[in-house]
Short mmCIF file of C-alpha atoms in Angstrom, two decimals:
data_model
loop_
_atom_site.label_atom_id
_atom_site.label_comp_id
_atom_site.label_asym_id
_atom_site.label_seq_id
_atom_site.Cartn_x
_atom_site.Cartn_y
_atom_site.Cartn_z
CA UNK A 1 8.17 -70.09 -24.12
CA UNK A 2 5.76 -70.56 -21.49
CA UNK A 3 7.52 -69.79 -18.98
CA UNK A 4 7.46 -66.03 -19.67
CA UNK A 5 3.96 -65.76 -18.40
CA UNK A 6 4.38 -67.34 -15.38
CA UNK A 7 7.33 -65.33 -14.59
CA UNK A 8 5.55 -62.27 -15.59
CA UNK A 9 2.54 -62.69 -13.33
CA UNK A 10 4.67 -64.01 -10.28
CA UNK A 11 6.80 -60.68 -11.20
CA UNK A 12 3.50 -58.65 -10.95
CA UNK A 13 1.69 -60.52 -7.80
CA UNK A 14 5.48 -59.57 -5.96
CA UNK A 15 5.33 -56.00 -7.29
CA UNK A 16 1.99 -55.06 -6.35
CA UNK A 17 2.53 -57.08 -2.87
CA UNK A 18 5.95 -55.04 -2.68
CA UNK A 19 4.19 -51.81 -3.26
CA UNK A 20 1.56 -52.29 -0.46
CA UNK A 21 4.18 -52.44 2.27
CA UNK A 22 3.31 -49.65 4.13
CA UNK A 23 -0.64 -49.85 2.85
CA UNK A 24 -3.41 -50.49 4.84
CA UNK A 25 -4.30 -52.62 1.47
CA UNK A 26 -1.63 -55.08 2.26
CA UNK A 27 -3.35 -56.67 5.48
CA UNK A 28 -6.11 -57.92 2.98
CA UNK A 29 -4.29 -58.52 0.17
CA UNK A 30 -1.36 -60.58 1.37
CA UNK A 31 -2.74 -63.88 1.95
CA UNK A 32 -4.35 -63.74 -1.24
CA UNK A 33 -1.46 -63.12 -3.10
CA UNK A 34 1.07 -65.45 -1.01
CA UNK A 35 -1.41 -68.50 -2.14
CA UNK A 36 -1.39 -67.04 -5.86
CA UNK A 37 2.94 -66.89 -5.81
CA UNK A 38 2.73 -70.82 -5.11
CA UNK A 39 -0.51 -71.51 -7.23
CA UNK A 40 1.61 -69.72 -9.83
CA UNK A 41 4.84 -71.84 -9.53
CA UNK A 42 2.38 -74.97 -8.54
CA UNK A 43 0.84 -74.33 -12.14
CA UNK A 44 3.96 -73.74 -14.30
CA UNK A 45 5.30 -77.09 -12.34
CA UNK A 46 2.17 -79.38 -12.97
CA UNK A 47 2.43 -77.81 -16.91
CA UNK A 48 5.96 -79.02 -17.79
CA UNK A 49 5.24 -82.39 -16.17
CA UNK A 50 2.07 -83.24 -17.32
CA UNK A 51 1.05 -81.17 -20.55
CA UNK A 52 2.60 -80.97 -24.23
CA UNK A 53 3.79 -77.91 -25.58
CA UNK A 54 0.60 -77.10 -26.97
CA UNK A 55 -1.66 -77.16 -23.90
CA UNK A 56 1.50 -75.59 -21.85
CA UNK A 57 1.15 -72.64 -23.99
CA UNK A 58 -2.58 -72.77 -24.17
CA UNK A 59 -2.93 -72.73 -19.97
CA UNK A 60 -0.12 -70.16 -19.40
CA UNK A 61 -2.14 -68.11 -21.49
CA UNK A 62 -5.54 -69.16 -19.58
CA UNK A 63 -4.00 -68.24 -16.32
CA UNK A 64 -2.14 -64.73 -17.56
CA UNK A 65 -4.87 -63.73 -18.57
CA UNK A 66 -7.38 -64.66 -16.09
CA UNK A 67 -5.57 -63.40 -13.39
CA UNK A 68 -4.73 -59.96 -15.40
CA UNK A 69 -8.62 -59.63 -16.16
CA UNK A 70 -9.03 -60.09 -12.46
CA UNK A 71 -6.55 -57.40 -11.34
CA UNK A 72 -7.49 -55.24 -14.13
CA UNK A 73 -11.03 -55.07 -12.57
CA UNK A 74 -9.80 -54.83 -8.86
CA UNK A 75 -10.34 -50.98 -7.69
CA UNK A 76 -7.28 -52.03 -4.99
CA UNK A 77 -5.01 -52.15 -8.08
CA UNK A 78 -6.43 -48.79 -9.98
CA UNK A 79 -2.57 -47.66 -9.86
CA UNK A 80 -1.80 -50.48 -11.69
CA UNK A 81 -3.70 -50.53 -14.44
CA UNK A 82 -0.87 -49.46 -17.45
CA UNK A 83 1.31 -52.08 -16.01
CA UNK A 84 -1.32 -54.78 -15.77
CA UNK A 85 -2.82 -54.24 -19.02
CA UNK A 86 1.01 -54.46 -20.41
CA UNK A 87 0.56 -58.45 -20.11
CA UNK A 88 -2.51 -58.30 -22.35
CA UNK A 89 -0.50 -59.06 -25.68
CA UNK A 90 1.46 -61.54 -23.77
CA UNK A 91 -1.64 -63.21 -22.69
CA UNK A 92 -3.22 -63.24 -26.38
CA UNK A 93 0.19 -65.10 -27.76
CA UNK A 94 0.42 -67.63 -25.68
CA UNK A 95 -3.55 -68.19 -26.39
CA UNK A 96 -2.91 -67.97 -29.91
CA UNK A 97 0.25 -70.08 -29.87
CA UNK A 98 -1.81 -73.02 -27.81
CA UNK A 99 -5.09 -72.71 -30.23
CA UNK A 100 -3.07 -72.98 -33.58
CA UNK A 101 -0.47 -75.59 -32.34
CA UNK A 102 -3.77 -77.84 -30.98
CA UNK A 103 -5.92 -77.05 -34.45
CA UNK A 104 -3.28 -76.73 -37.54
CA UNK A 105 -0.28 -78.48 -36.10
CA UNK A 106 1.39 -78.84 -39.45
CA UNK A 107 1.02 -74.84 -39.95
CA UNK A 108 2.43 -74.32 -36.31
CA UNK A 109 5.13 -76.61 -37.15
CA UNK A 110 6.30 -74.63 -40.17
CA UNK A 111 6.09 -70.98 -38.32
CA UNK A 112 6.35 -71.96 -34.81
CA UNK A 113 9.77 -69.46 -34.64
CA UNK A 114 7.41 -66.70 -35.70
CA UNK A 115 4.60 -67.75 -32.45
CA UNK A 116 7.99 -67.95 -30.28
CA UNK A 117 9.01 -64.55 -31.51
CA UNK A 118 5.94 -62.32 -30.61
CA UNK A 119 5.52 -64.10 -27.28
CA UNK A 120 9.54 -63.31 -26.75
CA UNK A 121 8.54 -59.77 -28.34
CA UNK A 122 5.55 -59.36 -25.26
CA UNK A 123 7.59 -60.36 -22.68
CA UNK A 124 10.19 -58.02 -23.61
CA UNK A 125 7.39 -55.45 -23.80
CA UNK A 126 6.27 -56.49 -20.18
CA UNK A 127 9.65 -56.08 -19.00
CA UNK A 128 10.35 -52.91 -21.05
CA UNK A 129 7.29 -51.29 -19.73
CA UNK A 130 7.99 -52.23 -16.26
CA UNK A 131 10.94 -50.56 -16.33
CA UNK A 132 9.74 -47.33 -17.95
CA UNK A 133 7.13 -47.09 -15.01
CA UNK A 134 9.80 -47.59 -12.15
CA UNK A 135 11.82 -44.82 -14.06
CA UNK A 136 8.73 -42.66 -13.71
CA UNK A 137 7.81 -43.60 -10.51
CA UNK A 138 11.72 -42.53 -9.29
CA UNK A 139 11.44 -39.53 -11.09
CA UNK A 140 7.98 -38.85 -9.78
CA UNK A 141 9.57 -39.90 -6.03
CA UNK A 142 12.25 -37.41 -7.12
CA UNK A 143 9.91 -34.33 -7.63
CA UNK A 144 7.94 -35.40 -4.85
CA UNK A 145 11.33 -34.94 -2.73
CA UNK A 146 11.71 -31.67 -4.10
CA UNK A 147 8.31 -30.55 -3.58
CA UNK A 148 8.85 -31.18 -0.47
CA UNK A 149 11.90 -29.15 -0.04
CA UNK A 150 10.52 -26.20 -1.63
CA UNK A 151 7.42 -26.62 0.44
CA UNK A 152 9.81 -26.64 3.36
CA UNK A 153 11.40 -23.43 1.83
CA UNK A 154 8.35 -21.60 0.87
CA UNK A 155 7.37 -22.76 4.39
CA UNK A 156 9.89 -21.16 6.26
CA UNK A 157 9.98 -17.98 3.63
CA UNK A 158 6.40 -17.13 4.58
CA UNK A 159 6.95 -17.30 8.05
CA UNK A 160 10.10 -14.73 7.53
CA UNK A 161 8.57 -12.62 5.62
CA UNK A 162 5.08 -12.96 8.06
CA UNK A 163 7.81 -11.94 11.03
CA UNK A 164 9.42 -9.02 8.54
CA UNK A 165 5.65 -8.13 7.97
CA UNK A 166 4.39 -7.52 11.38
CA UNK A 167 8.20 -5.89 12.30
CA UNK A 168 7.03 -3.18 9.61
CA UNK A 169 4.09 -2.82 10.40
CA UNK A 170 4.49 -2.10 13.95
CA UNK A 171 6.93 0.59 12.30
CA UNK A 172 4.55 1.87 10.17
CA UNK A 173 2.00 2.22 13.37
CA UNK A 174 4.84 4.14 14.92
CA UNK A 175 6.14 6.49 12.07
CA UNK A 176 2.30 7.13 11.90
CA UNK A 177 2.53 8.21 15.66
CA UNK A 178 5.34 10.06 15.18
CA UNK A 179 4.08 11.67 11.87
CA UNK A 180 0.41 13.08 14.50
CA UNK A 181 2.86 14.20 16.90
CA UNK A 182 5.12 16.27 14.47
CA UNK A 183 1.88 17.55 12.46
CA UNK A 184 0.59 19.11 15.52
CA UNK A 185 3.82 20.06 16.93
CA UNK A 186 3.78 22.12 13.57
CA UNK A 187 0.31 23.07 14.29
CA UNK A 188 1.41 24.72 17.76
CA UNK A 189 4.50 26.33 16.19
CA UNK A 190 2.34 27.93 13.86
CA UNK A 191 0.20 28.68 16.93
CA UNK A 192 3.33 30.30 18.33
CA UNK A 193 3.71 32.58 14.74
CA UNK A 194 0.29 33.62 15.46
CA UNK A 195 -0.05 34.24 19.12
CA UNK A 196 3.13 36.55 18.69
CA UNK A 197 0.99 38.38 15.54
CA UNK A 198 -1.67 38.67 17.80
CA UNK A 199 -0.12 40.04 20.94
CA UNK A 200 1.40 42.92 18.50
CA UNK A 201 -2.41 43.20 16.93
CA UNK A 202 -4.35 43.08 19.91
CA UNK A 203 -2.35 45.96 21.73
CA UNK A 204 -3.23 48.69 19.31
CA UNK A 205 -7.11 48.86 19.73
CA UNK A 206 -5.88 47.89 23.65
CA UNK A 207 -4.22 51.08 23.48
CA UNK A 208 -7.08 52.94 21.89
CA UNK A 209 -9.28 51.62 24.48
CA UNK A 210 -7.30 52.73 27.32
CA UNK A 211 -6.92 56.34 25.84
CA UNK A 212 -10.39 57.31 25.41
CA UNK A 213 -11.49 55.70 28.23
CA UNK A 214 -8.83 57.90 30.32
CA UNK A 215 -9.90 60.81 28.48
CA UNK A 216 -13.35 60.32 28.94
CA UNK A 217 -12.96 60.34 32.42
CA UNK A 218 -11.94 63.84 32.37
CA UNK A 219 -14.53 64.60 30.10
CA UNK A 220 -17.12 63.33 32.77
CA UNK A 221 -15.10 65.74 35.23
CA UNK A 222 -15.14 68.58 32.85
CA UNK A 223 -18.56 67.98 32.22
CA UNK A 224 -19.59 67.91 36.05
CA UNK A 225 -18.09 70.91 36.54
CA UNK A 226 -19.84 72.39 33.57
CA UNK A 227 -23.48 71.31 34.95
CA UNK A 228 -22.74 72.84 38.08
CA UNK A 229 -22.27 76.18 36.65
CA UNK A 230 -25.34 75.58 35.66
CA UNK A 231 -23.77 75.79 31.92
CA UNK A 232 -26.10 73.09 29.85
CA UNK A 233 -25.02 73.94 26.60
CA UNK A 234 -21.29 73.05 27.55
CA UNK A 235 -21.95 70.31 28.99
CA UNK A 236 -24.34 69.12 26.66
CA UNK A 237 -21.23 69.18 23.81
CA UNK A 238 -19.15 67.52 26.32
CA UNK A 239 -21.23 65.16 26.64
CA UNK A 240 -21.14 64.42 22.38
CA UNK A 241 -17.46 63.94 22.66
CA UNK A 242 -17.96 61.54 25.58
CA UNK A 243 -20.17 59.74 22.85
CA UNK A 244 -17.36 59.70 20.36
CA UNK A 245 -15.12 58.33 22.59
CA UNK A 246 -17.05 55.37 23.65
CA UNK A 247 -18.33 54.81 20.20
CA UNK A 248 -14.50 54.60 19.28
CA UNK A 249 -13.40 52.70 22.36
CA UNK A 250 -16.49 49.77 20.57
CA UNK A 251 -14.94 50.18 17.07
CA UNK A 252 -11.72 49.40 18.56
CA UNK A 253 -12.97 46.46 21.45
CA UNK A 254 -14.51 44.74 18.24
CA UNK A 255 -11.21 44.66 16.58
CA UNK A 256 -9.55 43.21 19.20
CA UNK A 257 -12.67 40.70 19.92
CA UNK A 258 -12.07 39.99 16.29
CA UNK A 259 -8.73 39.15 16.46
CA UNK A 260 -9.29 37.10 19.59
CA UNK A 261 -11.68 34.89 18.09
CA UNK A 262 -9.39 34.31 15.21
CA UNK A 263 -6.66 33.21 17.43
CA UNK A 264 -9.14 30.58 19.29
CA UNK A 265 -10.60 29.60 15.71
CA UNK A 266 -7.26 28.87 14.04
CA UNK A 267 -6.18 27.19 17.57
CA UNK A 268 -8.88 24.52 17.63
CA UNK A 269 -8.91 21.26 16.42
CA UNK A 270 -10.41 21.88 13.00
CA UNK A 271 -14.14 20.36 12.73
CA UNK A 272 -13.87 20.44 8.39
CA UNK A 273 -17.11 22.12 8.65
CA UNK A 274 -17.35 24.28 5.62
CA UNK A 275 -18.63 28.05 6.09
CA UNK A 276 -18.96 30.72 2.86
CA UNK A 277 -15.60 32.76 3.70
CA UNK A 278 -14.40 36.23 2.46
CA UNK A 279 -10.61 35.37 1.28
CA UNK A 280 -9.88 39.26 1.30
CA UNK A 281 -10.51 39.31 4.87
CA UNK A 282 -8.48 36.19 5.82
CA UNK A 283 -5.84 36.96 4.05
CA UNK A 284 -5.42 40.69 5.06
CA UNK A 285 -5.23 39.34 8.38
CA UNK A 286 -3.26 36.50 8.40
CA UNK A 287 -1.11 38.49 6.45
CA UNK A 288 -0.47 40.93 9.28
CA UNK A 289 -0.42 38.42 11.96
CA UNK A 290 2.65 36.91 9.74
CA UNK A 291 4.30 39.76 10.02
CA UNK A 292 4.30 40.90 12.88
CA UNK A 293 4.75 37.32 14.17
CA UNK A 294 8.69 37.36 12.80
CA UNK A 295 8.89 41.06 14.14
CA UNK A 296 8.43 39.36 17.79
CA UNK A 297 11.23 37.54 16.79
CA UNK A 298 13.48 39.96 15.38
CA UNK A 299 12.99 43.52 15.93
CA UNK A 300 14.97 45.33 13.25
CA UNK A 301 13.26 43.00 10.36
CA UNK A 302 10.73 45.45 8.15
CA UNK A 303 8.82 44.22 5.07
CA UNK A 304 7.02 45.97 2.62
CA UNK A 305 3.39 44.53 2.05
CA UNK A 306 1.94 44.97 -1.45
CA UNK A 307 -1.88 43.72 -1.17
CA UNK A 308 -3.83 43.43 -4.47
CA UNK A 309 -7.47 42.23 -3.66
CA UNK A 310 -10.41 41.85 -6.36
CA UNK A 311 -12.94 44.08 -4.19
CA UNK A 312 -15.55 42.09 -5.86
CA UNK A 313 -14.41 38.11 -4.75
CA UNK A 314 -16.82 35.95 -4.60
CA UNK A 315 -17.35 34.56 -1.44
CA UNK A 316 -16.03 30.59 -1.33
CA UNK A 317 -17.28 27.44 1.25
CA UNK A 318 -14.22 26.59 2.78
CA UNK A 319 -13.11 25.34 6.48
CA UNK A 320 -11.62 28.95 7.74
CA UNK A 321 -9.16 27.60 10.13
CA UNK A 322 -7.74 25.02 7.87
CA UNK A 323 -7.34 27.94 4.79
CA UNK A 324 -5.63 30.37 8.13
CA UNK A 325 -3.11 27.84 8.66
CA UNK A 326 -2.39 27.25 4.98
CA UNK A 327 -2.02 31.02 4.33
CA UNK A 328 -0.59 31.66 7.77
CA UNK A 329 2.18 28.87 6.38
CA UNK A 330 3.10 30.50 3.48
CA UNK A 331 3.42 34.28 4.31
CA UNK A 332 5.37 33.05 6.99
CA UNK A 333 7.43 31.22 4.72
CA UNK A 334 7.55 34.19 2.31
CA UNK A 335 8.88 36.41 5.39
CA UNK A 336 11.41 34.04 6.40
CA UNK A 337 13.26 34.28 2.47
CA UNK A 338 13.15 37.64 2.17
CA UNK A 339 14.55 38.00 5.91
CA UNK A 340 17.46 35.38 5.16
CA UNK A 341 18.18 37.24 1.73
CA UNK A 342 18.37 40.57 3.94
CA UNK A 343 20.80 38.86 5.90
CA UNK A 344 22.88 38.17 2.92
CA UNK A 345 22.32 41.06 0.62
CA UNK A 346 22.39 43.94 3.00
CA UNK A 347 20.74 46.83 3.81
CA UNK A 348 20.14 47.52 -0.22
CA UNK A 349 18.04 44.50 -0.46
CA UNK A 350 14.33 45.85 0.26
CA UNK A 351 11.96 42.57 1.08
CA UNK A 352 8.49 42.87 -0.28
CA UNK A 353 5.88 40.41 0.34
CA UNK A 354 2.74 40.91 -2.66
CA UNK A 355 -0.70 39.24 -1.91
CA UNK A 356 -2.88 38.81 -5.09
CA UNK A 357 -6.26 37.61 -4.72
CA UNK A 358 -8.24 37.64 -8.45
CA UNK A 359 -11.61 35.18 -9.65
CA UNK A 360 -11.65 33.84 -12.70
CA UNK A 361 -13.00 30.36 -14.00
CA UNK A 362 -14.49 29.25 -11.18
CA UNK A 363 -11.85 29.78 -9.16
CA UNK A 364 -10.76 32.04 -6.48
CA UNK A 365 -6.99 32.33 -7.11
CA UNK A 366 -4.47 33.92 -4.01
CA UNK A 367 -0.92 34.18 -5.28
CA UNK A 368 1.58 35.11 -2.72
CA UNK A 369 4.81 36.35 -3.88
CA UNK A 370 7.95 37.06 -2.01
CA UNK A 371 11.61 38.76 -3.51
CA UNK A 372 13.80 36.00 -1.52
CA UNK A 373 16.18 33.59 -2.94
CA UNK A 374 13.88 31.66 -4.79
CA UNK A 375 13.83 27.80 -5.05
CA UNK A 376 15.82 25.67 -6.96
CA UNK A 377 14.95 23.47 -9.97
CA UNK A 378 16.50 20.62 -8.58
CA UNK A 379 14.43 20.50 -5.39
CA UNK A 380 11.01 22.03 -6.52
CA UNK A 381 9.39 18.85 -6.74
CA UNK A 382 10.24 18.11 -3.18
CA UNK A 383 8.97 20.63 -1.29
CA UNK A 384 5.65 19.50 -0.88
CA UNK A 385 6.89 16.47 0.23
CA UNK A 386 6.55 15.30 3.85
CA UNK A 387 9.32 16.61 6.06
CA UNK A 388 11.68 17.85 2.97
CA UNK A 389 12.85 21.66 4.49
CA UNK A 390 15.72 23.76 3.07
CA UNK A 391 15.28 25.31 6.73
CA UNK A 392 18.12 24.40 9.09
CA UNK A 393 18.19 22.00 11.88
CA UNK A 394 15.42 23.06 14.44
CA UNK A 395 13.84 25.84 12.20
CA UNK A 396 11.54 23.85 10.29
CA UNK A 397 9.59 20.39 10.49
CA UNK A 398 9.33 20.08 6.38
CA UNK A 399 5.45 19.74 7.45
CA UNK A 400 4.13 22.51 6.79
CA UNK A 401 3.86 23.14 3.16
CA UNK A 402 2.44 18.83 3.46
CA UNK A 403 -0.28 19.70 5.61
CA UNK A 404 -0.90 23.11 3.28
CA UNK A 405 -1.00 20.59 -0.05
CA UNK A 406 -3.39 18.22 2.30
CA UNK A 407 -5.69 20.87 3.01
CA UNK A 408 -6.12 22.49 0.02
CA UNK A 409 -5.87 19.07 -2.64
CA UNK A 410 -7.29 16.42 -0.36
CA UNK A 411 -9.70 18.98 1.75
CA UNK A 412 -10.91 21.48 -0.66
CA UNK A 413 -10.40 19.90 -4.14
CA UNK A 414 -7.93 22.64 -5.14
CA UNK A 415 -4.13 23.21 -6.15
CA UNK A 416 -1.00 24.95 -5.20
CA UNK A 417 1.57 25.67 -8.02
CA UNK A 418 4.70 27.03 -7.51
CA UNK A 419 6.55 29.39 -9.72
CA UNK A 420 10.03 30.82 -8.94
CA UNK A 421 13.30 31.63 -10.23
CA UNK A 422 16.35 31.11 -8.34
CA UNK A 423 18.12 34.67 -6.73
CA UNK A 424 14.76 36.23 -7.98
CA UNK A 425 11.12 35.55 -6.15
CA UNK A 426 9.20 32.86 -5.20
CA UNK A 427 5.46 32.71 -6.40
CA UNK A 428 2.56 30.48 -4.43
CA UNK A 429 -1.13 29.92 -6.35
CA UNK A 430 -3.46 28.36 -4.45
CA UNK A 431 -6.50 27.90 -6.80
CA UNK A 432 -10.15 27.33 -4.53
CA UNK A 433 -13.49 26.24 -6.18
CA UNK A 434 -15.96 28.74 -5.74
#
């Protein structure tokens, strides 16, 4: 049964030789193990020739397991090790076969089948355990394959989805283009509401202006004739309504310096530098400036204006341009649903704008409530979305209430709330820390 250790360790020298192929390890190693194949079959040769059965067994054994003890050692064969130290038992039969057939012959004679057995039983194990690892290692080749081919995949999925990433995000670079240049196109169309509030505004102290100055040039006449006479007294109280007039032709060039610095404030870039701000004020006039802007537009449109202001509101640190265009964005909104309800109701229909301006908690509160249609259920949520309108085509950007939220939420730490019931009135809050 000797034989099954010389086969096993010419199997294993041709395996591991097999395996370095493509090694660097196989330049050193195979001269070494081309002298150990014939040294092997040299050996098993000069056994069966020369040696009894006894000795055969007890030098296959000798050289198994010298050379396994050997290999077992070598770091070169590290991957081996399971497979080497699989001819251990092997190696111990054939040493215990040759030892007790050399030192109790009669007992070896009587149970030799049983010394035959477990050596047949570790070759089979040798064998059996070769086998197992070249099942592994084609499994293992398997999943390597496979790795592979996902690696591949996951390879060329990254470099899609790297390509899909910078597509979208040289869209997203442009939508946010696009989104600055509609946010101040809405900015200069709400420029445009206000310049045409403004040119109706401004030309009533213009007016005044022109009047007493006119008439104050005739007083001056009046009042030269008057001194010439040599009548002081007249001229004297001519000259006190010449002082009325120019003290009313200041009242009135303040207003309309007032309204002209408005205009340039709500027209520049804002600089989010907060001021202490009287609400009343800013919303009486935006108010007006509202108005009149859709009366530019449509001459026969008339609203009433209901203004309820707490006289004593407290004054609240806000950026005045930014709260102008907010309120300047909802009054005209409020205007243009009571002026498309006129349209459809009639002449009976009577549009009424009410500003309500009230303190309480903390908070400076200005509710603006129209009489329009109202806004439905289903599309309240939306409207302070970006670009969502219920205008038509070219009447509205669906901006303007976004940039309001912005402002007020993300610039002032506030809220807007809407309240309304369809066919009935719409209701803004805009709540302000004070």
């Amino acid at each position: 049964m000797e034989i099954f250790s010389y086969l096993a360790l010419f199997l294993l020298i041709r395996r591991i030789l097999k395996s370095f192929q493509f090694s660097p390890l196989r330049a050193k190693w195979a001269p070494q193990f081309t002298t150990a194949l014939w040294l092997t079959v040299g050996l098993y040769v000069l056994a069966v020739c020369c040696l009894n059965d006894a000795l055969q067994a007890l030098m296959a054994g000798a050289v198994l397991l010298g050379a396994i003890t050997f290999a077992d050692r070598e770091p070169d064969f590290s991957s081996f090790s399971s497979n080497i130290k699989a001819h251990y038992p092997l190696a111990g039969a054939e040493l215990v076969t040759g030892l007790t057939a050399i030192i109790v012959p009669r007992f070896f004679g009587k149970y030799d089948n049983y010394f035959n057995f477990v050596i047949l039983a570790a070759a089979v194990w040798i064998f059996a355990r070769w086998a197992t690892t070249k099942k592994q290692r084609q499994e293992f080749d398997l999943i390597t394959q496979q790795n592979m081919v996902l690696d591949k995949m996951v390879a060329q999925r990254t470099a899609e989805l790297t390509k899909q990433k910078d597509e979208l995000q040289g869209t997203l670079e442009l939508l946010q283009t696009t989104q600055q240049q509609l946010i101040q196109s809405e900015k200069l169309a709400s420029l445009g509401e206000l310049t045409a509030g403004i040119a109706h505004e401004i030309q009533n102290p213009l007016n005044f202006v022109n009047n007493f100055s006119e008439v104050s040039i005739e007083l001056v006449d009046e009042m030269d004739e008057e001194l010439a006479k040599g009548d002081t007294q007249e001229a004297m109280a001519i000259a006190a309504d010449i002082r009325q007039n120019l003290e009313k032709i200041i009242h009135h060039g303040k207003r309309a310096d007032g309204i002209v610095k408005g205009m340039l404030q709500h027209s520049r870039a804002s600089s989010n530098t907060k001021e202490l701000t009287d609400i009343n004020k800013l919303a009486d006039e935006y108010l007006r400036l509202a108005y009149h802007g859709l009366r530019a537009k449509d001459k026969s449109f008339n609203a009433e204006m209901i203004t309820c202001f707490d006289e004593n509101l407290p004054m609240v640190n806000v950026v005045p341009q930014d709260i102008g265009r907010v309120l300047l964005n909802l009054f005209t909104n409020a205007f243009y649903a009571v002026h498309q309800k006129q349209k459809t109701v009639g002449a009976e229909f009577k549009p009424t704008i009410k500003v309500t301006t009230t303190a309480k908690k903390g908070l400076v509160e200005i509710i603006v409530r129209d009489n329009g249609d109202g806004i439905p259920e289903s599309i309240k949520d939306k409207i302070m979305q970006p670009f969502f309108t219920t205008k038509p085509t070219g009447e509205g950007t669906g901006l303007g209430l976004s940039m309001s939220y912005d402002i007020i939420v993300k610039g002032h730490s506030g809220n807007i709330e809407v309240l309304s019931k369809e066919n009935e009135y719409t209701e803004f809050i805009v709540s302000l820390p004070v």
